Amino acid sequence: MPSNHCRARARDRANLLGRPEFLSLNQTPRSTPARRASQTKQPPPPPPQQQQQQSQQCEGPEAAGGKEPCRLPEEDCMQLNPSFRGIAINSLLAIDICLSKRLGVCAHATSPWASVRSMVTLLALTGHGIPWIFGTLVCLTRSSTLAGQEVLVNLLLALILDVLTVAGVQKLVKRKGPWEMSPSFLDYMAMDVYSFPAAHASRAAMVSKFLLSHLVLAVPLRILLVLWAFLVGMSRVLLGRHHLTDTACGFALGFLHFSLVETVWLSSSTCQTLISIGTLSWSPFS
């Protein structure tokens, strides 16, 4: 009897699972053709060049012929450990730019000292290279003494040396002024286009030192000459044309030009030969 009872229970369970609502529990899920196609379908392989690039990126610089990976430009990289020298130089440049902009009180018509801008411009014009070269040539044609002609010829050579040297350094450095201002016509003529070094400061320092060394002047005139050279250099800072460091380097360069001219000082006979060549009256047999 117990065995018959167990068989009956098993038969009832089989009949229960055979009903339509329970057929899905006994059958494995059938995949549709669209599902089978999506499962068996694979993405197309990438082109050979893309595969090579991906393999080089994954394998590293050793697999790419030992070449280092491309680096970002230097301006896009941040130096996490700058040197003490770099920090000091950047700090000094920042201070220089800040002070130069604060001192540019005559840079524009709306500046705080705009009322004296014309006077400062006139003061800066007294240190321009073109008036000094033209004035030296006029004085040389009017001079009748050998000593005076000797001094004027050496001064003319010093002015030409100053203009060419400053223009060359400015072309190499190409530093712009604290304020974005276009050069004037006279600046283009004297090749004074950039900011470093300050051409007016260099010329004023050289001329003042030259005149103090070769002209007999009273003490008040000597003081005024030194004051003039300093004010000419600072006038360009007030006009927003140069930084303070540009003016300081210009003064140093002017003293260097004077020392060079004193070292290669042309004698009176050499100056007379140059004057004869310049006036087209020189003869090699005279």
PDB file of C-alpha atoms in Angstrom, residues 45 122-123 205 210 247 268:
ATOM      1  CA  PRO A  45      37.964  44.429 -37.077  1.00  0.00           C
ATOM      2  CA  LEU A 122      59.604 116.928 -25.051  1.00  0.00           C
ATOM      3  CA  LEU A 123      62.115 115.914 -22.369  1.00  0.00           C
ATOM      4  CA  ALA A 205      74.310 108.234 -20.090  1.00  0.00           C
ATOM      5  CA  PHE A 210      81.322 112.056 -22.900  1.00  0.00           C
ATOM      6  CA  THR A 247      66.228 101.954 -18.094  1.00  0.00           C
ATOM      7  CA  SER A 268      93.187 114.021 -35.019  1.00  0.00           C
TER       8      SER A 268
END
